[in-house]
Structures are given as C-alpha cells and as structure tokens.
CSV table of C-alpha atoms and ligand atoms in Angstrom, one decimal:
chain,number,residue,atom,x,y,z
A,1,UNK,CA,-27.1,143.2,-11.3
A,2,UNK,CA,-24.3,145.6,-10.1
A,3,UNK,CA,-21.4,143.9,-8.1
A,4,UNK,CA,-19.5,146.3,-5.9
A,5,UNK,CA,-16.1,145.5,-6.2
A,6,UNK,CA,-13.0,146.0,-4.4
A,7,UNK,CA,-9.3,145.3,-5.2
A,8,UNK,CA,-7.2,143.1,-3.9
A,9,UNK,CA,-4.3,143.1,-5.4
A,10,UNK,CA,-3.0,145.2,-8.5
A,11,UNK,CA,-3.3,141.6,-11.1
A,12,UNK,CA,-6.1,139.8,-10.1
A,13,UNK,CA,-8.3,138.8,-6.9
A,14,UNK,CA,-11.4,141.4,-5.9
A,15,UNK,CA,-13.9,141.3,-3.2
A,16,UNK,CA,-17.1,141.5,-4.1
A,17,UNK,CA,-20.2,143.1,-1.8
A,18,UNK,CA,-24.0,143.0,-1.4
A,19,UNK,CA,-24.2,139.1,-2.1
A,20,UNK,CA,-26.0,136.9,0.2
A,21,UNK,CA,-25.8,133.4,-0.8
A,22,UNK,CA,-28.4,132.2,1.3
A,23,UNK,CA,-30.8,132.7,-0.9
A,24,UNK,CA,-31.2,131.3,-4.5
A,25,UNK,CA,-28.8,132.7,-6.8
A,26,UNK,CA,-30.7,134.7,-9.6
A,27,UNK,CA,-29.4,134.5,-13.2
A,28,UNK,CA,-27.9,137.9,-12.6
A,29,UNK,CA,-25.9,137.6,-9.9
A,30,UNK,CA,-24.4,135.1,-12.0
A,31,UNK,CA,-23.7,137.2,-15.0
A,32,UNK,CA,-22.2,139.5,-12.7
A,33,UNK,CA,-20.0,136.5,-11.0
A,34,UNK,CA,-18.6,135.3,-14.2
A,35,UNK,CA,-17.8,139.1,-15.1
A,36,UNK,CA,-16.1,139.7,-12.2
A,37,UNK,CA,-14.1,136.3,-12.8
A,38,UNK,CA,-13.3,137.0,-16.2
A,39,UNK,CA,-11.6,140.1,-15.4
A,40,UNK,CA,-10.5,139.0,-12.2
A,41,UNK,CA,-9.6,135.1,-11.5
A,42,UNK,CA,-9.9,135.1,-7.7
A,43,UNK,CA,-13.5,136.2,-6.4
A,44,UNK,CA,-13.8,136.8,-3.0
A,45,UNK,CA,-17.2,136.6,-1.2
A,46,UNK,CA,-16.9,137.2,2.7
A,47,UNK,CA,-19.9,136.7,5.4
A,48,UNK,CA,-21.3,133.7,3.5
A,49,UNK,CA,-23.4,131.5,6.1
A,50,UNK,CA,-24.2,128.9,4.1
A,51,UNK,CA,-24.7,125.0,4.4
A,52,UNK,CA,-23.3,122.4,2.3
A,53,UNK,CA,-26.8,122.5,-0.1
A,54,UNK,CA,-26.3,126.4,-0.4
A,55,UNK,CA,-22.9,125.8,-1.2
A,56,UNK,CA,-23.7,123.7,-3.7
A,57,UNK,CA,-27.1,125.5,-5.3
A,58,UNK,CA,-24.6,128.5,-6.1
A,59,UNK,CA,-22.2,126.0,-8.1
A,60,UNK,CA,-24.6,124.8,-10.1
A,61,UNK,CA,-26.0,128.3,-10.6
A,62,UNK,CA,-22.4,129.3,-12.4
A,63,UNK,CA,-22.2,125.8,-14.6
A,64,UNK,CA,-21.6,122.1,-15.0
A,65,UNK,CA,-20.0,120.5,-11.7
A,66,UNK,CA,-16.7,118.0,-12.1
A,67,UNK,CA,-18.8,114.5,-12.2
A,68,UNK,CA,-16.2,112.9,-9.7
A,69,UNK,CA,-13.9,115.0,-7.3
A,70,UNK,CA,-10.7,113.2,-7.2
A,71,UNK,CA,-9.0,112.5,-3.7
A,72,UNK,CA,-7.7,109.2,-2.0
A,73,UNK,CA,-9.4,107.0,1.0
A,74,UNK,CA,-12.7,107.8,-0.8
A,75,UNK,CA,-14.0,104.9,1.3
A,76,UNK,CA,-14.1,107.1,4.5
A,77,UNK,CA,-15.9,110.0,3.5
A,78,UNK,CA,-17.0,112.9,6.5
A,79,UNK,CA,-19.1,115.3,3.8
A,80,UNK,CA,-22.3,113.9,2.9
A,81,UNK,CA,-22.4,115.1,-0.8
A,82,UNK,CA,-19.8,113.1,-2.8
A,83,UNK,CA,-19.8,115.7,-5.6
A,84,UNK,CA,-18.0,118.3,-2.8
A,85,UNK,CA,-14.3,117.8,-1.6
A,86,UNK,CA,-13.2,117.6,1.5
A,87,UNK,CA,-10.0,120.4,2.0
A,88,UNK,CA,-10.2,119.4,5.6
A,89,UNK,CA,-7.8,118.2,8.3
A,90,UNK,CA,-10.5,116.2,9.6
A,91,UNK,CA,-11.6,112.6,10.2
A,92,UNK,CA,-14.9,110.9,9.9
A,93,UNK,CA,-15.7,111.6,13.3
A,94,UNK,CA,-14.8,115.5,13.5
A,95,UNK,CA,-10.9,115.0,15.2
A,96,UNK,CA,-8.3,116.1,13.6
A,97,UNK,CA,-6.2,113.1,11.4
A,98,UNK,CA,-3.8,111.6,13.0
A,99,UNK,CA,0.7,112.4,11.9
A,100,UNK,CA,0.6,109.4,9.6
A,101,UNK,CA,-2.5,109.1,8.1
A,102,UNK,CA,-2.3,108.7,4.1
A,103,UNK,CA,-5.4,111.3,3.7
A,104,UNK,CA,-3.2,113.8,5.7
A,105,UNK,CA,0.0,113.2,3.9
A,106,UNK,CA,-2.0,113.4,0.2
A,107,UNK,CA,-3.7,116.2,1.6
A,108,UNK,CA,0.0,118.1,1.6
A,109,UNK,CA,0.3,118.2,-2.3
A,110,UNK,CA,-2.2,120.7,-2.1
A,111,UNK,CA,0.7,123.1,-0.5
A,112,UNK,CA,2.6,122.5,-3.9
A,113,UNK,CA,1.7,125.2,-6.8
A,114,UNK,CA,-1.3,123.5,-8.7
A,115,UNK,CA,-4.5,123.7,-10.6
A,116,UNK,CA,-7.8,121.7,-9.8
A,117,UNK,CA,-7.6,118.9,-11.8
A,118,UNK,CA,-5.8,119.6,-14.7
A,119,UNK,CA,-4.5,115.9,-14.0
A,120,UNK,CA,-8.2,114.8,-15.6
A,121,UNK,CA,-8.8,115.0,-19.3
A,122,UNK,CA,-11.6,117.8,-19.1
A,123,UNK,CA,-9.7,120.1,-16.0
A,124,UNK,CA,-11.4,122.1,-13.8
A,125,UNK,CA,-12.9,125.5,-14.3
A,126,UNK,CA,-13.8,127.5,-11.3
A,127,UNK,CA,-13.2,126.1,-7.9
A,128,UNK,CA,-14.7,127.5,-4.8
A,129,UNK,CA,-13.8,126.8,-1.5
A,130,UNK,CA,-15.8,128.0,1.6
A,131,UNK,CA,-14.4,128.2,4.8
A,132,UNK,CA,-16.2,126.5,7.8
A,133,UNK,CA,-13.3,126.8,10.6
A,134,UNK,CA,-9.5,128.0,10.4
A,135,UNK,CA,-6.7,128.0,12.6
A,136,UNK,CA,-5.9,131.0,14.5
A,137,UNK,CA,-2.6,130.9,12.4
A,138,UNK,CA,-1.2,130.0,9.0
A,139,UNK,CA,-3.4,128.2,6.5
A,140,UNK,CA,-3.6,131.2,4.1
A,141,UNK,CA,-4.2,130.4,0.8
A,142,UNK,CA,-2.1,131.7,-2.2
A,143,UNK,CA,-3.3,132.6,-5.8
A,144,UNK,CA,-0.5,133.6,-8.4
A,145,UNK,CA,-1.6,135.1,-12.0
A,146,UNK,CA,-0.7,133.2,-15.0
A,147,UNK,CA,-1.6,135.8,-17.8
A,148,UNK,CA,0.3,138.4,-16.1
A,149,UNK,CA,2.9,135.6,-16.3
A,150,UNK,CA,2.4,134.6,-19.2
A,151,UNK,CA,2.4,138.4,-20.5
A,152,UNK,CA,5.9,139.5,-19.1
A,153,UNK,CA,7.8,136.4,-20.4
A,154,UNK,CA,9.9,137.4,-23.3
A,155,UNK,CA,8.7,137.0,-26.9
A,156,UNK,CA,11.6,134.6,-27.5
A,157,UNK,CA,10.1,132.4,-24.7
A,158,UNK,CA,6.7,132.6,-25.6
A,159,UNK,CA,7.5,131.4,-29.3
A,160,UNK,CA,9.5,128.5,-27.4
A,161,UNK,CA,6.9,127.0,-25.2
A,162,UNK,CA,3.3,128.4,-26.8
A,163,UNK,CA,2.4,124.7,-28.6
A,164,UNK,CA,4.0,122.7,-26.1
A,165,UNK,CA,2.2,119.9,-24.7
A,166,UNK,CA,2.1,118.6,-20.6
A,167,UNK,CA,1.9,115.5,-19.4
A,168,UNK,CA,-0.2,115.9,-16.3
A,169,UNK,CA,-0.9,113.4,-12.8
A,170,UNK,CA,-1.5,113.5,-9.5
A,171,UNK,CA,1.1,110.3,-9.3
A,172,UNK,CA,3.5,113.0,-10.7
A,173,UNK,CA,2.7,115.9,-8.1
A,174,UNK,CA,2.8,113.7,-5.0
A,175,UNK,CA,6.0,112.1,-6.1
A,176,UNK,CA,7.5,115.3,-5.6
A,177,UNK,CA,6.8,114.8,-1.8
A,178,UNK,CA,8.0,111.2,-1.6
A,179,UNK,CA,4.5,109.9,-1.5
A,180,UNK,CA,3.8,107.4,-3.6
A,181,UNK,CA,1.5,105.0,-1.7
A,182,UNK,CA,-1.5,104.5,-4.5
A,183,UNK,CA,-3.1,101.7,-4.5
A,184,UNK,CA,-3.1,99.8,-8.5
A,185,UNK,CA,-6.6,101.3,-9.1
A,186,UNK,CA,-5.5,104.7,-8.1
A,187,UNK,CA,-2.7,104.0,-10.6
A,188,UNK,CA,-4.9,103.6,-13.5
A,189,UNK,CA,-7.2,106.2,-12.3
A,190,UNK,CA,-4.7,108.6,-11.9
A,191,UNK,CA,-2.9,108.4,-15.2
A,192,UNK,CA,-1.2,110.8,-16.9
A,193,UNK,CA,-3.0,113.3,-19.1
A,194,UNK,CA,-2.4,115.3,-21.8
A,195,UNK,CA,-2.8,119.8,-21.6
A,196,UNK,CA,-1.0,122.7,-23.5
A,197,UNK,CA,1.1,124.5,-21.9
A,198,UNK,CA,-0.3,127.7,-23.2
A,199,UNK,CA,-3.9,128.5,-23.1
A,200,UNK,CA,-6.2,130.9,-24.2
A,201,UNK,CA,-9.1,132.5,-21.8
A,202,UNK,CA,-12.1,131.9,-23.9
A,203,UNK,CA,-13.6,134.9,-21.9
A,204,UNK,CA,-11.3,137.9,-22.1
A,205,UNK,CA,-9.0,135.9,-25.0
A,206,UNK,CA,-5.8,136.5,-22.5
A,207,UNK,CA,-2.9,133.7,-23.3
A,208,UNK,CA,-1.9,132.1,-19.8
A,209,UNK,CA,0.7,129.3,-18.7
A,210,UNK,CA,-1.3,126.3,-17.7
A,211,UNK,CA,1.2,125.3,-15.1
A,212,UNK,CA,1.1,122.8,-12.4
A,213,UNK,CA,2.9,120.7,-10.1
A,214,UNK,CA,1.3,117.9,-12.0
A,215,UNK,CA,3.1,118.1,-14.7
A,216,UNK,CA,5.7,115.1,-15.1
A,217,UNK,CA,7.0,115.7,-18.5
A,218,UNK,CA,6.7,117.4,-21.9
A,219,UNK,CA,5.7,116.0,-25.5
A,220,UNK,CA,9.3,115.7,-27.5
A,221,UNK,CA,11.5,116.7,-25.0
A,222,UNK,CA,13.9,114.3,-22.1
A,223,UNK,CA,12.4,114.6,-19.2
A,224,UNK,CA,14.8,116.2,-17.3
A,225,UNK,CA,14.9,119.1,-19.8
A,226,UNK,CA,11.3,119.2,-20.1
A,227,UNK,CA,11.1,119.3,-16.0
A,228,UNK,CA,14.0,121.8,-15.6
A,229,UNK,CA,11.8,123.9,-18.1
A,230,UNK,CA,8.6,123.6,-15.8
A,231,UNK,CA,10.3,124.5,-12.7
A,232,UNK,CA,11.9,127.7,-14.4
A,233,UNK,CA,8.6,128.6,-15.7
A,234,UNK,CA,7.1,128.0,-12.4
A,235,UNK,CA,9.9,130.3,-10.3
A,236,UNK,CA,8.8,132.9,-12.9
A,237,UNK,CA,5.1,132.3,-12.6
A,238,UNK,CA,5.2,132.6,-8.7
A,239,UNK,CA,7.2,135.6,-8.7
A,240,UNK,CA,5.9,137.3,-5.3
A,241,UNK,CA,4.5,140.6,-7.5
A,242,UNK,CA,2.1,138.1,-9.5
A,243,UNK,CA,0.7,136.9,-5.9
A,244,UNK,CA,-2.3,137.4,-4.2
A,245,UNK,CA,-2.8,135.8,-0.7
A,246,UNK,CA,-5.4,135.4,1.3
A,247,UNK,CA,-6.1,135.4,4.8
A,248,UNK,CA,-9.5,133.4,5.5
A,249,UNK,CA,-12.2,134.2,8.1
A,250,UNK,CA,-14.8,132.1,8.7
A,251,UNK,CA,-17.3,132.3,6.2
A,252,UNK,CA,-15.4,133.0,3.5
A,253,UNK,CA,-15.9,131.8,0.1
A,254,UNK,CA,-13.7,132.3,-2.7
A,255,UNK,CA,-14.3,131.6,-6.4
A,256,UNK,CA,-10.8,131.1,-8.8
A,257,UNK,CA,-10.4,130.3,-12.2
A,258,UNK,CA,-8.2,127.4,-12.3
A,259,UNK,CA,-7.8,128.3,-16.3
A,260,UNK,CA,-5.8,131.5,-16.1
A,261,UNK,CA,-4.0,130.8,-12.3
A,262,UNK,CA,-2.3,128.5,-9.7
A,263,UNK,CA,-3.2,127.8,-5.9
A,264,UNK,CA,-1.0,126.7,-3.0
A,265,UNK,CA,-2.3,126.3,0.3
A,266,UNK,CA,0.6,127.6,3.2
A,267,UNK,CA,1.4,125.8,6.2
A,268,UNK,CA,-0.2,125.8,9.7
A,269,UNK,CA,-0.4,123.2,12.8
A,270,UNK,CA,-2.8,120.7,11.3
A,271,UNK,CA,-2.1,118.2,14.2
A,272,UNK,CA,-3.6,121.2,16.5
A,273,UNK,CA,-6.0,123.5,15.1
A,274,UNK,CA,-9.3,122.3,13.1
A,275,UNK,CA,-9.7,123.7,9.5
A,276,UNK,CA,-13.0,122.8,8.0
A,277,UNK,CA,-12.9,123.5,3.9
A,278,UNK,CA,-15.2,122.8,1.5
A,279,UNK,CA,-14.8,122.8,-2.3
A,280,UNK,CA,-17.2,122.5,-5.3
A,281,UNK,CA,-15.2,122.4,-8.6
A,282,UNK,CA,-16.9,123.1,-11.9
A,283,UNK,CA,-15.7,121.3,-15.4
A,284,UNK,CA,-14.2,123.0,-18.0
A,285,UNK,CA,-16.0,122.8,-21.5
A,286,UNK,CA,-12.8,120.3,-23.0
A,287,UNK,CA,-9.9,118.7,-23.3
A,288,UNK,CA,-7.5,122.0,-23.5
A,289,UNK,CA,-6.3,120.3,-26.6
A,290,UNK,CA,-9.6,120.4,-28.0
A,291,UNK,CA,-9.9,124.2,-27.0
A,292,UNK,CA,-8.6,127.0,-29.6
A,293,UNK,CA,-5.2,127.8,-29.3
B,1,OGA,C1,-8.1,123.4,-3.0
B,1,OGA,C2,-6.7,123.8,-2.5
B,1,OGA,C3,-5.6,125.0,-0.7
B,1,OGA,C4,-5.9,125.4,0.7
B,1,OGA,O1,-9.1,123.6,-2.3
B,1,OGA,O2,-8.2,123.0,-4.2
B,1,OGA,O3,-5.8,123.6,-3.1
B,1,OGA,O4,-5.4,126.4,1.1
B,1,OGA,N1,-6.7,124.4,-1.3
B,1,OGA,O5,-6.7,124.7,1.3
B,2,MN,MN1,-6.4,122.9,-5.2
C-alpha cells in the first residue's frame, strides 16, 4: 500500500492520507506505517473516529504493546482498558481534576522534554496518542529530532558522550518539579534504570541522543557534572530548528518513535477546558544496552 505523505517540517513529522482506522488495519497499511516512521519519527493521522478498541486493534497491528503503562493513582482509573494511558485532565467522573490533585500535578512532568518510558528497563517504542477533546487554546504538543541532533553535534562531542550510560526515573523527572509525593511502592517501582546515551535506529541505522528529563545521573561521572552535561545536551537537542509542533484537532492521532526523539506537551488552562487523550505505547525489542551500539 501507498501512503500519501505530506511534510511537516523539514526533519521529521509527515501527515499521512487515505487511512481510515476504522476498519481493521491490513498488514500493509502497516508496512507502510512503519516506513513512514522510519523515515519520519512523528506520523500524523488526522480525521480518525475511532473508539478505544479501534485505537487499540491498530497498536497491536504495528507490534507488542508495553505490558503495564506506568502512571500514579492507578487505583482510580476513568479508561476501561488498563493497557491505554490516560493523557487526560480528567477525573473518574468526566470533570476536570481539581488545583491540587496529585494525578494533576504528576500529570505536569509530561510538559518536561521526555521519552515514553525510557525510565523502564525495555523503553517504549512508538507511542500514539489520539485526541478525543482539546482546549480551544494551548495544549500543543512538541516533537524535537534527536538524529538531526545527534548529527550536528561536533565530532569531538560525539566521541565524548557516544558509550555513556543514563541513569533513568520518573522519581528523577518529577523531582525536577518539586514533586516528590510517591508512595514506598512507587519507590521501588519506579527505580532507576539503566540506557545509553547514544543509540542506534535499528531501522534506518541513524545514531540519536536518547535524552530525557529522566535522566538523574551518568555512569562514572559526579552527578552534577553528569547533570550539567544532560541539560547542555538537552538546550542543543531542543534547539527550535530541530522542532516540530503540533496543533491537535479532534480526531487526531499521532504515531512517534520515542527511539530517535523527545516530546513535551505545552501549557493550556487545564482547570478550564477538557482535554481527553489517549495513548497506547508499544515495547521496544530490549534493554538499549542489550541493543547494538
Ligand atoms: C504523552 C505525552 C504530551 C501531551 O502522551 O506521552 O507526553 O501533549 N503527551 O499530552
Ligand atoms: Mn510522553
């Protein structure tokens, strides 16, 4: 199958036509998916009316799902399916959550540069989010290209960092925003993992910089070295030229490698407006010290 596809932006990030969701993906469509992905990293898929089941048929269609989404107050669940996350302002009952809730205030690490889940030993591959209801303002989401950061880093640097390894944690990323309310089983469940630094797209063999805000120290070097060295990286990374944003309309679904790029969701008024995400994440084939270099 054919994919018509339109740019983006000039790195990564294309819009893809003629795809109706609705009905079973075919092997095909799939091929042409991960194509478009390996070339691409961001996949864009607009006028998708599709359910929660739909949602989740076309995940499964493109590979193994994450086994357990990781997010706090998993005891008050509004989706139905426990293998999609909730990227939702939302409580239980459909109102939006309350200034003080803990869900809301984790919920704001995902506005901090990131990766899905490269806090878990096997990360994430693709996520997809679809988009159910936005605000009429803000709420964008952000995509920044790590090979094209990667590439224009100077050799010097590259030969630096290139077998450096992460420490990786949620505990870590939502420090950085004061919160630090996890309960002693979120502890132990959230503990830090180990991730290069550099990676290699099994796919199109581009080196990228696995970067996140989950990162909480390096192998072999003080910390505040090692963190002053992730926060230079990331400036670079996020440079505004290696950026694609995007504006969501309902029905939206977009498809991102979280290999080869970083995320950040912007700012809108989330004790106001109703935004209604929802994300299926696929696993990654290993450990990324288990993957070539
Ligand atoms: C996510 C995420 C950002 C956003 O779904 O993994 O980080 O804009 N989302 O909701
Ligand atoms: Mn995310």
């Amino acid at each position: 199958m054919e994919l018509g596809l339109r740019r983006l932006h000039p790195l990564l990030a294309v819009e893809a036509f003629g795809v109706d969701l609705r009905r079973p993906p075919e092997p095909s469509l799939c091929a042409a998916i991960h194509d478009a992905m390996n070339q691409h990293a961001v996949v864009v898929l607009r006028d998708q009316h599709i359910d929660d089941e739909q949602e989740m048929a076309f995940a499964r269609a493109l590979g193994p799902l994450e086994p357990m989404p990781a997010q706090v107050g998993m005891d008050k669940q509004r989706l139905k399916h426990r293998e999609m996350v909730d990227i939702s302002n939302l409580e239980v009952d459909g109102s939006v959550l309350p200034a003080h809730d803990r869900r809301r205030l984790f919920n704001l690490g995902n506005m901090l540069w990131h990766t899905d889940s490269s806090f878990k030993a096997t990360p994430a591959k693709y996520s997809m989010l679809h988009a159910r209801s936005i605000p009429p303002e803000g709420g964008e989401t952000e995509f920044a290209d790590m090979r094209a950061a990667w590439d224009a880093l100077p050799a010097k640097m590259q030969q630096c960092i290139e077998d450096m390894v992460c420490d990786h944690s949620l505990l870590y990323s939502r420090a950085l925003l004061g919160f630090d309310a996890f309960t002693e089983e979120e502890r132990a469940l959230f503990a830090p993992v180990p991730q290069r630094l550099v990676r290699k797209h099994a796919a199109s063999g581009r080196r990228s910089l696995y970067l996140a805000s989950h990162i909480g120290a390096i192998h072999g070097l003080p910390r505040p070295e090692a963190l002053m060295l992730i926060r230079d990286l990331t400036e670079h990374a996020t440079q505004r030229e290696f950026v694609y944003r995007h504006t969501w309309r309902v029905h939206d679904l977009v498809i991102w490698d979280n290999r080869c790029t970083m995320h950040r969701g912007r700012a809108y008024d989330d004790l106001r407006y109703k935004r209604d995400m929802r994300r299926m994440t696929l696993e990654d084939v290993a450990p990324t010290l288990m993957q070539p270099a």
